[in-house]
Short mmCIF file of C-alpha atoms in Angstrom, two decimals:
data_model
loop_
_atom_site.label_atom_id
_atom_site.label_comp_id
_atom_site.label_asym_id
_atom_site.label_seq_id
_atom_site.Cartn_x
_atom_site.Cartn_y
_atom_site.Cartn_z
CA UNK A 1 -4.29 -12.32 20.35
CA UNK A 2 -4.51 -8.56 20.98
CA UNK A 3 -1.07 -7.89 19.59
CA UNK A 4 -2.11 -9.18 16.31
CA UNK A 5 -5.17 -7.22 15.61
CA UNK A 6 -2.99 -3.89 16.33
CA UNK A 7 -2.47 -3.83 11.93
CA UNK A 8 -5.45 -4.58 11.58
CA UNK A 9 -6.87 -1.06 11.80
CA UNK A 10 -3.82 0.21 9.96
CA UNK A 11 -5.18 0.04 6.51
CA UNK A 12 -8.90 0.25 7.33
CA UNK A 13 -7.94 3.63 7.22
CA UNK A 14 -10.22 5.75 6.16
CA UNK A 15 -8.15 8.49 6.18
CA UNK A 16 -9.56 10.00 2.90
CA UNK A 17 -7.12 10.68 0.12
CA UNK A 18 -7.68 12.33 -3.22
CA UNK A 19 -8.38 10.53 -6.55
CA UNK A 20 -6.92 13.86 -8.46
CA UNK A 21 -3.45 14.58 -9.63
CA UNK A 22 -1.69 17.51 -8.09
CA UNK A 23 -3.26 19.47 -11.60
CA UNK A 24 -6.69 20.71 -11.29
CA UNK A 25 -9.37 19.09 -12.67
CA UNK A 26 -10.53 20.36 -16.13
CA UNK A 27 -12.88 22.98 -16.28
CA UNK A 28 -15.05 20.98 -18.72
CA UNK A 29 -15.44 18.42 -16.35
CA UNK A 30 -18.54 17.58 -16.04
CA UNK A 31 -20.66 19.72 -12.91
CA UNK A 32 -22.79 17.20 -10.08
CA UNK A 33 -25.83 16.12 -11.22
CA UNK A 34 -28.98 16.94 -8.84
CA UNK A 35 -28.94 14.83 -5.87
CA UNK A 36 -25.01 14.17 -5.91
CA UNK A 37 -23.10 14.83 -2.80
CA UNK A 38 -19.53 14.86 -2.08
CA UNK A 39 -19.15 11.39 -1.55
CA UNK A 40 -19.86 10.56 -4.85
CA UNK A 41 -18.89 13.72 -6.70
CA UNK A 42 -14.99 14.75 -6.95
CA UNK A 43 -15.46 18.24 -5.33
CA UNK A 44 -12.98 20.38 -6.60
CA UNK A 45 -12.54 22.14 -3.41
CA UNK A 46 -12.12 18.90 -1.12
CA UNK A 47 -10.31 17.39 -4.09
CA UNK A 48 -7.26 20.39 -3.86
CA UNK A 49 -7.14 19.69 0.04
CA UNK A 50 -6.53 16.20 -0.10
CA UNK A 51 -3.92 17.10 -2.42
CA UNK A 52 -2.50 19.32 0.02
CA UNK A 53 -2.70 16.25 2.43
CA UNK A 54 -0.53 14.49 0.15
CA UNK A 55 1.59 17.47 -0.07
CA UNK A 56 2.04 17.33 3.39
CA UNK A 57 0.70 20.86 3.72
CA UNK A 58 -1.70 19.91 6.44
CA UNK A 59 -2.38 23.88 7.65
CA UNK A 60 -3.14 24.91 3.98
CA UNK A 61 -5.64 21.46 3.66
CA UNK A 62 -7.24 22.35 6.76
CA UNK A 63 -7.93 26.20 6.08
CA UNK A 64 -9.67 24.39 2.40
CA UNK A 65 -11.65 22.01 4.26
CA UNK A 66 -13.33 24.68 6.90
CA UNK A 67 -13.95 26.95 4.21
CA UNK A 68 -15.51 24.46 2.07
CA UNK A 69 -17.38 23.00 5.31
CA UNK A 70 -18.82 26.80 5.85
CA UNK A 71 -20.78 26.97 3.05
CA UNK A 72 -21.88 23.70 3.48
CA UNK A 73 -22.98 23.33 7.11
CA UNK A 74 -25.55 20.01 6.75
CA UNK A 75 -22.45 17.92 4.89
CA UNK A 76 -21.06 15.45 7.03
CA UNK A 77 -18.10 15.22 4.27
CA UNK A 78 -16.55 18.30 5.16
CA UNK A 79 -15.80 17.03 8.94
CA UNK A 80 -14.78 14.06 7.48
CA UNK A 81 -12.30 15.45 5.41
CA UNK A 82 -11.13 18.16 8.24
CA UNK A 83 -10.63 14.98 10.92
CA UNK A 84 -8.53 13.33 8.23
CA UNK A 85 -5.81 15.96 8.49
CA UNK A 86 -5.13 15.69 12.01
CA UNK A 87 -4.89 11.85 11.31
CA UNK A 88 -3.01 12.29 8.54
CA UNK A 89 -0.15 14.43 9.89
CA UNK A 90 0.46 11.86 12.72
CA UNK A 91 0.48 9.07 10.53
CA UNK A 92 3.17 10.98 8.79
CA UNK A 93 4.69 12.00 11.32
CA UNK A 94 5.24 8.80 13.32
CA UNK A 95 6.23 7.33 10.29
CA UNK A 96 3.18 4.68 10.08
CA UNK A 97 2.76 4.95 6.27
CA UNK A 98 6.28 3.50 5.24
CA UNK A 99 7.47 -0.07 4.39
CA UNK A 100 9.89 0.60 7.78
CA UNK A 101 6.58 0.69 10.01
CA UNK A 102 4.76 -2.06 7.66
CA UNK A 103 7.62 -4.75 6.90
CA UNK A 104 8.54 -4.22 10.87
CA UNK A 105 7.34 -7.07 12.48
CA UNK A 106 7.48 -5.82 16.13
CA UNK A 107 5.82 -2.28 14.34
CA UNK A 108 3.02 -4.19 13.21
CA UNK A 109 1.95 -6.12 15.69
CA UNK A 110 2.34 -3.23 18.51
CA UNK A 111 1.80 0.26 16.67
CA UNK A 112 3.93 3.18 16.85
CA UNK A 113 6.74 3.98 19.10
CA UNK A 114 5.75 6.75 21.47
CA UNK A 115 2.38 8.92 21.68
CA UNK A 116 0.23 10.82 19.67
CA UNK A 117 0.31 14.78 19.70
CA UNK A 118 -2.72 15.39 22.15
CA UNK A 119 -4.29 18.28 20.45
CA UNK A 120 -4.48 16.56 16.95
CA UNK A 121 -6.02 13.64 18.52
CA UNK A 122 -8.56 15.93 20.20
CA UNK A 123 -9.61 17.88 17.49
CA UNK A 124 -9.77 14.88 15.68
CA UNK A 125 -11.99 13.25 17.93
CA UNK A 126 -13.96 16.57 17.65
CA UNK A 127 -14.60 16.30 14.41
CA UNK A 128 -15.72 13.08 13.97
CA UNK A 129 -18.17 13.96 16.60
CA UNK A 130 -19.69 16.63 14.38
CA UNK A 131 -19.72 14.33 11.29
CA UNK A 132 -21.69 11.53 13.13
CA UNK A 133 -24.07 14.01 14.32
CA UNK A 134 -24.63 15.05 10.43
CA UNK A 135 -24.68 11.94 9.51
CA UNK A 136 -27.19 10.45 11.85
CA UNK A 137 -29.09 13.56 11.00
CA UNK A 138 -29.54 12.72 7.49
CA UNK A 139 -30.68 9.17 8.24
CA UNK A 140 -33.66 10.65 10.05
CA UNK A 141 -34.82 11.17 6.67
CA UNK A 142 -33.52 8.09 4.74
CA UNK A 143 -31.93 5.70 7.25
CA UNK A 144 -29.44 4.21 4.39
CA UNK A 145 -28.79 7.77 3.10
CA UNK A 146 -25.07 6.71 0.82
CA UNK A 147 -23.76 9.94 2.21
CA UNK A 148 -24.51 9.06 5.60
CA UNK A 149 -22.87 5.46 5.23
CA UNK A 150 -20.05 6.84 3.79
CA UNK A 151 -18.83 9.32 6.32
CA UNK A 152 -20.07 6.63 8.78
CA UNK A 153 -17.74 3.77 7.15
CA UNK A 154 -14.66 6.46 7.33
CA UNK A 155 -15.13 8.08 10.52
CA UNK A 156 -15.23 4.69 12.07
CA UNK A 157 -12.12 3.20 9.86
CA UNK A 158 -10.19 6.17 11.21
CA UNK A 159 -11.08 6.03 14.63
CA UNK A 160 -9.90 2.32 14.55
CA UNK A 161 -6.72 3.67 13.07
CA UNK A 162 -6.29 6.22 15.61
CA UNK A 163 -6.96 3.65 18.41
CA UNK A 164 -5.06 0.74 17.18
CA UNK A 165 -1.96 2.15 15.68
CA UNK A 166 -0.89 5.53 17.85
CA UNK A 167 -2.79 4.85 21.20
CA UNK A 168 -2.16 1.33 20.90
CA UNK A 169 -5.63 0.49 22.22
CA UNK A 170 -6.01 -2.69 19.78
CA UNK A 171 -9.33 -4.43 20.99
CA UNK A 172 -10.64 -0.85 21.13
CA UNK A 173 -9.41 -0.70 17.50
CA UNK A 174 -10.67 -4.02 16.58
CA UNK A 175 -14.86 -2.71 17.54
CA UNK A 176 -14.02 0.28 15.22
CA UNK A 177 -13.06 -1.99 12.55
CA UNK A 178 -15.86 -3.97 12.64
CA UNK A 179 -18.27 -1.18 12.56
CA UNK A 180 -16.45 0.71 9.43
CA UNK A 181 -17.21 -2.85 7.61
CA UNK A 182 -20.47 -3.37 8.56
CA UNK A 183 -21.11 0.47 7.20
CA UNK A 184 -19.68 -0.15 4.16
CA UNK A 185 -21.22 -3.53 3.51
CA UNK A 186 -24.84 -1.66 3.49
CA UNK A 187 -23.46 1.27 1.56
CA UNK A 188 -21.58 -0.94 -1.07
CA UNK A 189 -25.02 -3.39 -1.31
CA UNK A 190 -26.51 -0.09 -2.77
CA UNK A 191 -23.78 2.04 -4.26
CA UNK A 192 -21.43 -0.68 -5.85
CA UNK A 193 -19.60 2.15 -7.41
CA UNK A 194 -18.48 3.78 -4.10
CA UNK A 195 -15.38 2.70 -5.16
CA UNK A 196 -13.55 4.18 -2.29
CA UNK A 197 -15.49 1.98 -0.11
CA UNK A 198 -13.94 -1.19 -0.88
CA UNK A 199 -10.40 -0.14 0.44
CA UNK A 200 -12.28 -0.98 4.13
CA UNK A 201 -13.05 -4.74 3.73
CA UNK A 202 -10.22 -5.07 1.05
CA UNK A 203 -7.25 -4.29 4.00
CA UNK A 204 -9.36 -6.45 6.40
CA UNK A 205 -9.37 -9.50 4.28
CA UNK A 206 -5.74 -9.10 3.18
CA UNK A 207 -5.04 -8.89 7.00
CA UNK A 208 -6.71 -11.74 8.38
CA UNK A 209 -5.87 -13.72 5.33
CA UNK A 210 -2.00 -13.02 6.51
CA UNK A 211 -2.42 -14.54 10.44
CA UNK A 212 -1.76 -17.80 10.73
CA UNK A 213 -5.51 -20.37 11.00
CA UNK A 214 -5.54 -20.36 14.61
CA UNK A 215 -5.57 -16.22 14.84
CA UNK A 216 -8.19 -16.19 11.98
CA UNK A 217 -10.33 -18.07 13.01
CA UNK A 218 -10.80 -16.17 16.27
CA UNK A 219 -10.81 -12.89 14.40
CA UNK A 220 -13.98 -13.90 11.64
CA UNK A 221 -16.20 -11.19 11.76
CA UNK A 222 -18.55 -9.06 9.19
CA UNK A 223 -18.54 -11.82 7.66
CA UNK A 224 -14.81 -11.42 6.42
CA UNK A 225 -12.78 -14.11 7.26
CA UNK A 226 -9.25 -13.38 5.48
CA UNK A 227 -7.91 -13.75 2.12
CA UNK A 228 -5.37 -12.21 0.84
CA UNK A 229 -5.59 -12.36 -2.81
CA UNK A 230 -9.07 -11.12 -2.61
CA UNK A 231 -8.34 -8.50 -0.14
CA UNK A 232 -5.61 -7.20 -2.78
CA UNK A 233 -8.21 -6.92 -5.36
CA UNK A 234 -10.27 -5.08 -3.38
CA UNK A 235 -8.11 -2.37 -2.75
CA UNK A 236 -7.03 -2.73 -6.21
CA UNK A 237 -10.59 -1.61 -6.97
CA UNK A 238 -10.38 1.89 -5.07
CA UNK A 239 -7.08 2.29 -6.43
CA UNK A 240 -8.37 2.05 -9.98
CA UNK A 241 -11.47 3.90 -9.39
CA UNK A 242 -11.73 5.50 -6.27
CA UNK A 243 -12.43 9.34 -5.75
CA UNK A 244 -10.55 10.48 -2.29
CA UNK A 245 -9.65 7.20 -1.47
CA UNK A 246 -7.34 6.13 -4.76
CA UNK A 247 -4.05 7.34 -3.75
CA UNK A 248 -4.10 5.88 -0.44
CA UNK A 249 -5.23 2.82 -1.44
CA UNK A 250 -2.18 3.32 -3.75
CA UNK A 251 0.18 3.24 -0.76
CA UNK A 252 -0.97 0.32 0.75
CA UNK A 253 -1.69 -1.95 -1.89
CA UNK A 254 2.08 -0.68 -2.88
CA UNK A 255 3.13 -1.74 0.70
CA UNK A 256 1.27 -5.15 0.55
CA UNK A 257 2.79 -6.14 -2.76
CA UNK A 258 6.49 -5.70 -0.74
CA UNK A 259 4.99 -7.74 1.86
CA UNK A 260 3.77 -10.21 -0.73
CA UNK A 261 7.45 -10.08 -2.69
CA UNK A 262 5.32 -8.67 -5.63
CA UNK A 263 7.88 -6.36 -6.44
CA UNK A 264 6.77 -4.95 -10.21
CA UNK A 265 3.54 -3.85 -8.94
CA UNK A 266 5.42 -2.36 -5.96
CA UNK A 267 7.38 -0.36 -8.28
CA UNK A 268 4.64 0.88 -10.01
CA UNK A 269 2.28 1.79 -7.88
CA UNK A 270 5.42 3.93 -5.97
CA UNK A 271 6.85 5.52 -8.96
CA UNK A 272 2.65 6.68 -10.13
CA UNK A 273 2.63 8.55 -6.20
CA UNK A 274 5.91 10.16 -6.23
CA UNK A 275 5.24 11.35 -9.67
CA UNK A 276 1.82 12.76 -9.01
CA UNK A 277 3.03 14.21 -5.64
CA UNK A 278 6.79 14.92 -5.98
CA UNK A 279 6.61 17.25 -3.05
CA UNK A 280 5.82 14.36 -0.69
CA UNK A 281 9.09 12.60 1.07
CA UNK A 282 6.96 9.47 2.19
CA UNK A 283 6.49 8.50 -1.29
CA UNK A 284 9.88 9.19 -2.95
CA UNK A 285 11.60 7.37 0.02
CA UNK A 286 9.17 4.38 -0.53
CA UNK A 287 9.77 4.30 -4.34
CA UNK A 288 13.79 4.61 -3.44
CA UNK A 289 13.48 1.72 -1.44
CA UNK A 290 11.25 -0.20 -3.74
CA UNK A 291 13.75 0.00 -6.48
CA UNK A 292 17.04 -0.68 -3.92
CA UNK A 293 18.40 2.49 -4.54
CA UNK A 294 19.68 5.25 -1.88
CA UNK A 295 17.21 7.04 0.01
CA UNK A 296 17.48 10.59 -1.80
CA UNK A 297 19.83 12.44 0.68
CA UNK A 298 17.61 15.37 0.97
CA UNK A 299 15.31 12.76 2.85
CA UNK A 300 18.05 11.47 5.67
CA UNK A 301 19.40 14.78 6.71
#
């Protein structure tokens, strides 16, 4: 059964991503309101490096995320964000967020080919370290502090990604996974419009809905216990209004309509992310592919 929970943490990713175009927000946006925080407030800073995530410009995101994280030492977001990069660039670079690694059958039941690069994975590790402590420190004060639930809900959907997909430790994984759901059930029960937080239990159920009875039925838990079409909304819900979350949850609701031979909203949802990021290779091969065309030939040299 192990095998089969390995994709499991692949899209319980919490690897934030941005809800912004690559074009700054307006400057007549509206400011935070007292008492907002980052999870619930498009920072303009941590909006621009998650863009350079998507970019692919994982030094430049990185130098953003510290510098916002400086001036705000007590927010657990900033770690968040900053442990995101390192997972981001392997996922990148070991090719995990294409329809190769998705539609692969032996790729999605057994993770990536090879290891991890050692030093991402430790500073990684690092800084979800630092964003748990934050985190638990604010629920000293308020024990179901949103803030604190969300950085909880990503730092453990990440971890599970980390474990499951590049070290391949899929039971290890699977504990991860269940603890980023339980997190964002209680944050969800009180901020329904934590839109970002529904990509967590939206993958899950689209990913237990897809193993045959047998497999589901030994992998119920959270109270999730697989379906796809729901699962698919879910994510559909980040990707319409998520903050960091929406253009991620773009990618793999765009990879689980190929999966699900729902080719228009493939399309779509492909041609949207290599528009808004045109710099980013991932998402103009995907769209390529989507479409049966070549793979642009810049891409395959």
């Amino acid at each position: 059964m192990h095998k089969r929970v390995c994709i499991l943490a692949l899209l319980v990713l919490l690897a934030p991503a941005v809800s912004a175009s690559q074009e700054a927000p307006p400057e007549s946006a509206p400011g935070p309101t007292p008492g907002s925080t980052p999870a619930f407030y498009p920072v303009p800073e941590l909006m621009t490096g998650f863009n350079l995530l998507y970019q692919q410009k994982f030094t430049e995101a990185r130098e953003t995320f510290n510098e916002w994280q400086s001036r705000n030492p007590q927010e657990p977001f900033g770690e968040i964000a900053l442990a995101a990069s390192y997972l981001f660039e392997e996922l990148y670079r070991q090719g995990v967020l294409t329809s190769d690694f998705f539609l692969s059958e032996k790729k999605f039941l057994h993770g990536i080919d090879g290891k991890p690069d050692p030093d991402h994975m430790n500073k990684f590790r690092e800084a979800l370290a630092r964003a748990r402590a934050l985190a638990r420190q604010r629920q000293k004060t308020r024990a179901k502090d949103p803030e604190a639930l969300f950085a909880l809900t990503l730092a453990a959907g990440m971890e599970s990604d980390a474990l499951a997909i590049l070290e391949k430790k899929q039971l290890d994984g699977l504990k991860r996974m269940k603890e980023a759901n339980e997190w964002a059930k209680q944050l969800l029960a009180q901020r329904p419009d934590a839109a970002d937080a529904y990509v967590a239990p939206g993958i899950a159920n689209y990913i237990i809905g897809s193993l045959n009875p047998g497999y589901r039925f030994a992998l119920w838990f959270g109270g999730i216990h697989g379906d796809k079409k729901l699962g698919m909304q879910e994510v559909a819900k980040t990707v319409e209004n998520g903050r960091y979350l929406r253009p991620f949850a773009k990618i793999m609701l765009a990879l689980a309509a190929r999966r699900e031979k729902q080719n228009v909203l493939a399309q779509k949802l492909l041609r949207e992310l290599s528009e808004e990021f045109p710099s980013n290779d991932t998402f103009a091969a995907e769209y390529a592919k989507a479409m049966g065309l070549p793979v642009p030939a810049i891409l395959t040299r």
